[in-house]
Each structure stands twice: as C-alpha cells, then as structure tokens.
JSON list of C-alpha atoms in Angstrom, two decimals:
[
{"chain": "A", "resi": 78, "resn": "MET", "atom": "CA", "xyz": [3.23, 45.68, 22.22]},
{"chain": "A", "resi": 79, "resn": "THR", "atom": "CA", "xyz": [-0.14, 44.92, 20.95]},
{"chain": "A", "resi": 80, "resn": "THR", "atom": "CA", "xyz": [-2.42, 42.23, 22.22]},
{"chain": "A", "resi": 81, "resn": "PRO", "atom": "CA", "xyz": [-3.69, 39.53, 19.60]},
{"chain": "A", "resi": 82, "resn": "PRO", "atom": "CA", "xyz": [-7.42, 39.71, 18.58]},
{"chain": "A", "resi": 83, "resn": "LEU", "atom": "CA", "xyz": [-9.84, 37.70, 20.39]},
{"chain": "A", "resi": 84, "resn": "VAL", "atom": "CA", "xyz": [-11.17, 34.78, 18.38]},
{"chain": "A", "resi": 85, "resn": "SER", "atom": "CA", "xyz": [-14.35, 33.02, 18.81]},
{"chain": "A", "resi": 86, "resn": "PRO", "atom": "CA", "xyz": [-14.01, 29.32, 19.91]},
{"chain": "A", "resi": 87, "resn": "PHE", "atom": "CA", "xyz": [-16.16, 28.09, 16.73]},
{"chain": "A", "resi": 88, "resn": "GLY", "atom": "CA", "xyz": [-14.19, 29.74, 13.85]},
{"chain": "A", "resi": 89, "resn": "GLY", "atom": "CA", "xyz": [-11.15, 31.59, 12.80]},
{"chain": "A", "resi": 90, "resn": "GLN", "atom": "CA", "xyz": [-7.70, 30.66, 13.83]},
{"chain": "A", "resi": 91, "resn": "PRO", "atom": "CA", "xyz": [-6.92, 28.93, 17.21]},
{"chain": "A", "resi": 92, "resn": "PRO", "atom": "CA", "xyz": [-5.21, 31.16, 19.81]},
{"chain": "A", "resi": 93, "resn": "PRO", "atom": "CA", "xyz": [-1.37, 31.67, 19.47]},
{"chain": "A", "resi": 94, "resn": "GLN", "atom": "CA", "xyz": [-0.36, 29.11, 22.36]},
{"chain": "A", "resi": 95, "resn": "GLN", "atom": "CA", "xyz": [-2.34, 26.43, 20.24]},
{"chain": "A", "resi": 96, "resn": "GLN", "atom": "CA", "xyz": [-0.75, 27.62, 17.29]},
{"chain": "A", "resi": 97, "resn": "GLN", "atom": "CA", "xyz": [2.78, 26.93, 18.71]},
{"chain": "A", "resi": 98, "resn": "GLN", "atom": "CA", "xyz": [1.84, 23.38, 19.95]},
{"chain": "A", "resi": 99, "resn": "GLN", "atom": "CA", "xyz": [0.61, 22.57, 16.44]},
{"chain": "A", "resi": 100, "resn": "GLN", "atom": "CA", "xyz": [3.69, 23.88, 14.81]},
{"chain": "A", "resi": 101, "resn": "GLN", "atom": "CA", "xyz": [5.87, 21.97, 17.16]},
{"chain": "A", "resi": 102, "resn": "GLN", "atom": "CA", "xyz": [3.88, 18.85, 16.53]},
{"chain": "A", "resi": 103, "resn": "GLN", "atom": "CA", "xyz": [4.08, 19.00, 12.61]},
{"chain": "A", "resi": 104, "resn": "PRO", "atom": "CA", "xyz": [7.92, 18.71, 12.40]},
{"chain": "A", "resi": 105, "resn": "GLN", "atom": "CA", "xyz": [7.41, 15.72, 14.73]},
{"chain": "A", "resi": 106, "resn": "ALA", "atom": "CA", "xyz": [4.90, 14.10, 12.66]},
{"chain": "A", "resi": 107, "resn": "ALA", "atom": "CA", "xyz": [7.04, 14.69, 9.61]},
{"chain": "A", "resi": 108, "resn": "ARG", "atom": "CA", "xyz": [9.64, 12.40, 11.15]},
{"chain": "A", "resi": 109, "resn": "ASP", "atom": "CA", "xyz": [7.50, 9.87, 12.60]},
{"chain": "A", "resi": 110, "resn": "VAL", "atom": "CA", "xyz": [6.00, 8.41, 9.52]},
{"chain": "A", "resi": 111, "resn": "ASN", "atom": "CA", "xyz": [3.27, 5.75, 9.77]},
{"chain": "A", "resi": 112, "resn": "THR", "atom": "CA", "xyz": [4.34, 2.29, 8.51]},
{"chain": "A", "resi": 113, "resn": "ALA", "atom": "CA", "xyz": [1.10, 1.94, 6.35]},
{"chain": "A", "resi": 114, "resn": "THR", "atom": "CA", "xyz": [2.15, 5.25, 4.67]},
{"chain": "A", "resi": 115, "resn": "LEU", "atom": "CA", "xyz": [5.67, 3.82, 4.16]},
{"chain": "A", "resi": 116, "resn": "CYS", "atom": "CA", "xyz": [3.88, 0.73, 2.50]},
{"chain": "A", "resi": 117, "resn": "ARG", "atom": "CA", "xyz": [1.62, 3.17, 0.29]},
{"chain": "A", "resi": 118, "resn": "ILE", "atom": "CA", "xyz": [4.98, 5.01, -0.66]},
{"chain": "A", "resi": 119, "resn": "GLY", "atom": "CA", "xyz": [6.66, 1.55, -1.29]},
{"chain": "A", "resi": 120, "resn": "GLN", "atom": "CA", "xyz": [3.62, 0.59, -3.40]},
{"chain": "A", "resi": 121, "resn": "GLU", "atom": "CA", "xyz": [3.72, 3.79, -5.51]},
{"chain": "A", "resi": 122, "resn": "THR", "atom": "CA", "xyz": [7.59, 3.36, -5.88]},
{"chain": "A", "resi": 123, "resn": "VAL", "atom": "CA", "xyz": [7.06, -0.19, -7.30]},
{"chain": "A", "resi": 124, "resn": "GLN", "atom": "CA", "xyz": [4.42, 1.00, -9.65]},
{"chain": "A", "resi": 125, "resn": "ASP", "atom": "CA", "xyz": [6.88, 3.94, -11.02]},
{"chain": "A", "resi": 126, "resn": "ILE", "atom": "CA", "xyz": [9.76, 1.24, -11.34]},
{"chain": "A", "resi": 127, "resn": "VAL", "atom": "CA", "xyz": [7.21, -0.77, -13.53]},
{"chain": "A", "resi": 128, "resn": "LEU", "atom": "CA", "xyz": [6.38, 2.08, -15.41]},
{"chain": "A", "resi": 129, "resn": "ARG", "atom": "CA", "xyz": [9.92, 3.16, -16.13]},
{"chain": "A", "resi": 130, "resn": "THR", "atom": "CA", "xyz": [10.98, -0.53, -17.24]},
{"chain": "A", "resi": 131, "resn": "MET", "atom": "CA", "xyz": [8.05, -0.56, -19.66]},
{"chain": "A", "resi": 132, "resn": "GLU", "atom": "CA", "xyz": [9.30, 2.52, -21.02]},
{"chain": "A", "resi": 133, "resn": "ILE", "atom": "CA", "xyz": [12.78, 1.29, -21.18]},
{"chain": "A", "resi": 134, "resn": "PHE", "atom": "CA", "xyz": [11.70, -1.64, -23.25]},
{"chain": "A", "resi": 135, "resn": "GLN", "atom": "CA", "xyz": [9.62, 0.51, -25.59]},
{"chain": "A", "resi": 136, "resn": "LEU", "atom": "CA", "xyz": [12.80, 2.58, -26.21]},
{"chain": "A", "resi": 137, "resn": "LEU", "atom": "CA", "xyz": [14.90, -0.54, -26.82]},
{"chain": "A", "resi": 138, "resn": "ARG", "atom": "CA", "xyz": [12.26, -2.19, -28.95]},
{"chain": "A", "resi": 139, "resn": "ASN", "atom": "CA", "xyz": [12.22, 1.08, -31.11]},
{"chain": "A", "resi": 140, "resn": "MET", "atom": "CA", "xyz": [16.01, 1.37, -31.48]},
{"chain": "A", "resi": 141, "resn": "GLN", "atom": "CA", "xyz": [17.55, 0.53, -34.71]},
{"chain": "A", "resi": 142, "resn": "LEU", "atom": "CA", "xyz": [20.49, -1.77, -34.81]},
{"chain": "A", "resi": 143, "resn": "PRO", "atom": "CA", "xyz": [23.64, -0.38, -36.80]},
{"chain": "A", "resi": 144, "resn": "ASN", "atom": "CA", "xyz": [23.60, -3.19, -39.32]},
{"chain": "A", "resi": 145, "resn": "GLY", "atom": "CA", "xyz": [24.36, -1.07, -42.32]},
{"chain": "A", "resi": 146, "resn": "VAL", "atom": "CA", "xyz": [21.07, 0.53, -42.59]},
{"chain": "A", "resi": 147, "resn": "THR", "atom": "CA", "xyz": [21.00, 4.28, -43.03]},
{"chain": "A", "resi": 148, "resn": "TYR", "atom": "CA", "xyz": [22.12, 5.35, -39.69]},
{"chain": "A", "resi": 149, "resn": "HIS", "atom": "CA", "xyz": [20.86, 8.63, -38.07]},
{"chain": "A", "resi": 150, "resn": "PRO", "atom": "CA", "xyz": [23.10, 9.81, -35.44]},
{"chain": "A", "resi": 151, "resn": "ASN", "atom": "CA", "xyz": [21.05, 12.47, -34.09]},
{"chain": "A", "resi": 152, "resn": "THR", "atom": "CA", "xyz": [17.94, 10.13, -33.40]},
{"chain": "A", "resi": 153, "resn": "HIS", "atom": "CA", "xyz": [20.41, 7.57, -32.04]},
{"chain": "A", "resi": 154, "resn": "GLN", "atom": "CA", "xyz": [21.98, 9.99, -29.60]},
{"chain": "A", "resi": 155, "resn": "ASP", "atom": "CA", "xyz": [18.45, 11.01, -28.48]},
{"chain": "A", "resi": 156, "resn": "ARG", "atom": "CA", "xyz": [17.20, 7.69, -27.77]},
{"chain": "A", "resi": 157, "resn": "LEU", "atom": "CA", "xyz": [20.29, 6.91, -26.03]},
{"chain": "A", "resi": 158, "resn": "GLY", "atom": "CA", "xyz": [19.99, 9.97, -23.83]},
{"chain": "A", "resi": 159, "resn": "LYS", "atom": "CA", "xyz": [16.55, 8.85, -23.05]},
{"chain": "A", "resi": 160, "resn": "LEU", "atom": "CA", "xyz": [17.57, 5.34, -22.15]},
{"chain": "A", "resi": 161, "resn": "GLN", "atom": "CA", "xyz": [20.36, 6.41, -19.93]},
{"chain": "A", "resi": 162, "resn": "GLU", "atom": "CA", "xyz": [18.20, 8.90, -18.01]},
{"chain": "A", "resi": 163, "resn": "HIS", "atom": "CA", "xyz": [15.55, 6.13, -17.54]},
{"chain": "A", "resi": 164, "resn": "LEU", "atom": "CA", "xyz": [18.10, 3.86, -16.18]},
{"chain": "A", "resi": 165, "resn": "ARG", "atom": "CA", "xyz": [19.48, 6.52, -13.97]},
{"chain": "A", "resi": 166, "resn": "MET", "atom": "CA", "xyz": [16.05, 7.23, -12.70]},
{"chain": "A", "resi": 167, "resn": "LEU", "atom": "CA", "xyz": [15.53, 3.33, -12.20]},
{"chain": "A", "resi": 168, "resn": "SER", "atom": "CA", "xyz": [18.40, 3.11, -10.17]},
{"chain": "A", "resi": 169, "resn": "VAL", "atom": "CA", "xyz": [17.09, 5.92, -7.81]},
{"chain": "A", "resi": 170, "resn": "LEU", "atom": "CA", "xyz": [13.79, 4.17, -7.43]},
{"chain": "A", "resi": 171, "resn": "PHE", "atom": "CA", "xyz": [15.27, 0.97, -6.40]},
{"chain": "A", "resi": 172, "resn": "ARG", "atom": "CA", "xyz": [17.28, 2.98, -3.85]},
{"chain": "A", "resi": 173, "resn": "LYS", "atom": "CA", "xyz": [14.12, 4.64, -2.59]},
{"chain": "A", "resi": 174, "resn": "LEU", "atom": "CA", "xyz": [12.36, 1.37, -2.38]},
{"chain": "A", "resi": 175, "resn": "ARG", "atom": "CA", "xyz": [15.31, -0.17, -0.33]},
{"chain": "A", "resi": 176, "resn": "LEU", "atom": "CA", "xyz": [14.93, 2.77, 2.15]},
{"chain": "A", "resi": 177, "resn": "VAL", "atom": "CA", "xyz": [11.37, 2.14, 2.42]},
{"chain": "A", "resi": 178, "resn": "TYR", "atom": "CA", "xyz": [11.80, -1.21, 3.09]},
{"chain": "A", "resi": 179, "resn": "ASP", "atom": "CA", "xyz": [14.44, -0.90, 5.59]},
{"chain": "A", "resi": 180, "resn": "LYS", "atom": "CA", "xyz": [12.47, 1.74, 7.59]},
{"chain": "A", "resi": 181, "resn": "CYS", "atom": "CA", "xyz": [9.45, -0.65, 7.33]},
{"chain": "A", "resi": 182, "resn": "ASN", "atom": "CA", "xyz": [11.34, -3.40, 8.93]},
{"chain": "A", "resi": 183, "resn": "GLU", "atom": "CA", "xyz": [12.91, -1.06, 11.56]},
{"chain": "A", "resi": 184, "resn": "ASN", "atom": "CA", "xyz": [9.41, -0.16, 12.82]},
{"chain": "A", "resi": 185, "resn": "CYS", "atom": "CA", "xyz": [8.27, -3.55, 12.80]},
{"chain": "A", "resi": 186, "resn": "ALA", "atom": "CA", "xyz": [11.26, -5.35, 14.46]},
{"chain": "A", "resi": 187, "resn": "GLY", "atom": "CA", "xyz": [9.63, -4.78, 17.88]},
{"chain": "A", "resi": 188, "resn": "LEU", "atom": "CA", "xyz": [6.58, -6.48, 17.06]},
{"chain": "A", "resi": 189, "resn": "ASP", "atom": "CA", "xyz": [6.19, -10.13, 17.98]},
{"chain": "A", "resi": 190, "resn": "PRO", "atom": "CA", "xyz": [4.70, -12.37, 15.09]},
{"chain": "A", "resi": 191, "resn": "ILE", "atom": "CA", "xyz": [0.96, -13.34, 15.93]},
{"chain": "A", "resi": 192, "resn": "PRO", "atom": "CA", "xyz": [-0.37, -16.36, 14.77]},
{"chain": "A", "resi": 193, "resn": "PRO", "atom": "CA", "xyz": [-3.34, -16.27, 12.49]},
{"chain": "A", "resi": 194, "resn": "GLU", "atom": "CA", "xyz": [-5.48, -18.29, 14.67]},
{"chain": "A", "resi": 195, "resn": "GLN", "atom": "CA", "xyz": [-5.41, -15.64, 17.46]},
{"chain": "A", "resi": 196, "resn": "LEU", "atom": "CA", "xyz": [-6.47, -12.90, 15.18]},
{"chain": "A", "resi": 197, "resn": "ILE", "atom": "CA", "xyz": [-9.78, -14.97, 14.37]},
{"chain": "A", "resi": 198, "resn": "PRO", "atom": "CA", "xyz": [-12.35, -14.07, 17.20]},
{"chain": "A", "resi": 199, "resn": "PHE", "atom": "CA", "xyz": [-14.21, -17.22, 18.60]},
{"chain": "A", "resi": 200, "resn": "VAL", "atom": "CA", "xyz": [-17.52, -16.76, 20.68]},
{"chain": "A", "resi": 201, "resn": "GLU", "atom": "CA", "xyz": [-17.49, -20.17, 22.16]},
{"chain": "A", "resi": 202, "resn": "ASP", "atom": "CA", "xyz": [-14.37, -22.44, 22.80]},
{"chain": "A", "resi": 203, "resn": "ASP", "atom": "CA", "xyz": [-16.47, -25.32, 24.04]},
{"chain": "A", "resi": 204, "resn": "SER", "atom": "CA", "xyz": [-16.75, -27.96, 21.09]},
{"chain": "A", "resi": 205, "resn": "SER", "atom": "CA", "xyz": [-19.35, -30.00, 22.60]},
{"chain": "A", "resi": 206, "resn": "LYS", "atom": "CA", "xyz": [-21.69, -26.86, 22.81]},
{"chain": "A", "resi": 207, "resn": "HIS", "atom": "CA", "xyz": [-21.04, -26.36, 19.02]},
{"chain": "A", "resi": 208, "resn": "GLU", "atom": "CA", "xyz": [-21.65, -30.02, 18.32]},
{"chain": "A", "resi": 209, "resn": "ASP", "atom": "CA", "xyz": [-25.21, -29.91, 20.34]},
{"chain": "A", "resi": 210, "resn": "ARG", "atom": "CA", "xyz": [-26.08, -26.74, 18.74]},
{"chain": "A", "resi": 211, "resn": "SER", "atom": "CA", "xyz": [-25.27, -28.02, 15.04]},
{"chain": "A", "resi": 212, "resn": "ALA", "atom": "CA", "xyz": [-27.20, -31.30, 15.59]},
{"chain": "A", "resi": 213, "resn": "GLY", "atom": "CA", "xyz": [-30.18, -29.20, 16.98]},
{"chain": "A", "resi": 214, "resn": "GLN", "atom": "CA", "xyz": [-30.12, -27.02, 13.64]},
{"chain": "A", "resi": 215, "resn": "SER", "atom": "CA", "xyz": [-29.77, -29.99, 11.53]},
{"chain": "A", "resi": 216, "resn": "ARG", "atom": "CA", "xyz": [-33.00, -31.81, 13.02]},
{"chain": "A", "resi": 217, "resn": "PRO", "atom": "CA", "xyz": [-35.48, -28.85, 11.88]},
{"chain": "A", "resi": 218, "resn": "ALA", "atom": "CA", "xyz": [-33.68, -28.84, 8.50]},
{"chain": "A", "resi": 219, "resn": "THR", "atom": "CA", "xyz": [-34.29, -32.43, 8.09]},
{"chain": "A", "resi": 220, "resn": "GLU", "atom": "CA", "xyz": [-37.73, -32.41, 8.95]},
{"chain": "A", "resi": 221, "resn": "GLU", "atom": "CA", "xyz": [-38.53, -29.40, 6.81]},
{"chain": "A", "resi": 222, "resn": "ARG", "atom": "CA", "xyz": [-36.90, -31.14, 3.86]},
{"chain": "A", "resi": 223, "resn": "ARG", "atom": "CA", "xyz": [-38.99, -34.39, 4.73]},
{"chain": "A", "resi": 224, "resn": "GLU", "atom": "CA", "xyz": [-42.20, -32.22, 4.70]},
{"chain": "A", "resi": 225, "resn": "ILE", "atom": "CA", "xyz": [-41.27, -30.62, 1.39]},
{"chain": "A", "resi": 226, "resn": "LEU", "atom": "CA", "xyz": [-40.50, -33.89, -0.26]},
{"chain": "A", "resi": 227, "resn": "GLU", "atom": "CA", "xyz": [-44.08, -35.26, 0.74]},
{"chain": "A", "resi": 228, "resn": "VAL", "atom": "CA", "xyz": [-45.75, -31.81, -0.37]},
{"chain": "A", "resi": 229, "resn": "ASN", "atom": "CA", "xyz": [-44.30, -32.45, -3.77]},
{"chain": "A", "resi": 230, "resn": "LYS", "atom": "CA", "xyz": [-45.02, -36.06, -4.22]}
]
C-alpha cells in the first residue's frame, strides 16, 4: 500500500478526505435544486415552447392544400414528419414545464406570503417627525425660490 503524495495547501488537488466529502456533496446538490434555478429552467422551457410553436406555424404556412394542384407526396410526407416531430417535442416540453412548476410549488409550499409593505424598509415610522422634516425642508426651498425670482426681476 502506498501513501498519497503530499499536496501544498495553496495549489493542486485537495487531500483525499476532502475529495470524499466533495464527492458526497455533489450528488446531494444534484438532488436539491434551487428554486431560482428551477425558474430559469422553466423560462428556458417556455422559450423552447414558443420557438417550437413558431416552427410549427411556419411548417403549416408552407404546406400546400391538396386542392387538385400538382401533388408531391415525398415533400408532403417530409413536412408531415417534421410537423409530427415538432408536436411530439412540444408535448414533451409542456410535460417538463409542468414538472418544473410542480417542483417550484412544492419548494415554496412552506413559505408564508409576506405582504409587500413589510418588504419596504422604513427608517422612521413616526409620521410627525416626517411632517416636521418636510416642512423644514420646504421653507429654505421657498426662500431660495423667492430670492431667485427677485434676482431675475
């Protein structure tokens, strides 16, 4: 049995004990997904859904109706195959979006909704101090305005 090589504390790989701890944390981190990350995944999924839907409409717009005009069965089958593939992928994306939505709701289920008023920090809650301060600030402004008007005359 050989001993592991010594590693300097400022470079190289961490000691084997730290490597084992990091390896144990990585699978746990993969299981515990952050809600913000889920929201980003959901946003990307919605963008993919919109892109696929636009491609579906593009394919439908380019398809010819079989109204007695020369009919190309190979082209029609190719476009029909693409359309079916896009529809299949669209249903997969909607299922993925539903899973993300359910997981976000599950993560946020224990949180109590906080009213927005509590999220705004107030320095002073005493309204009389606020009125005194605003009145004190308006007097110098009024005097300045009066002086400017006199100078302009």
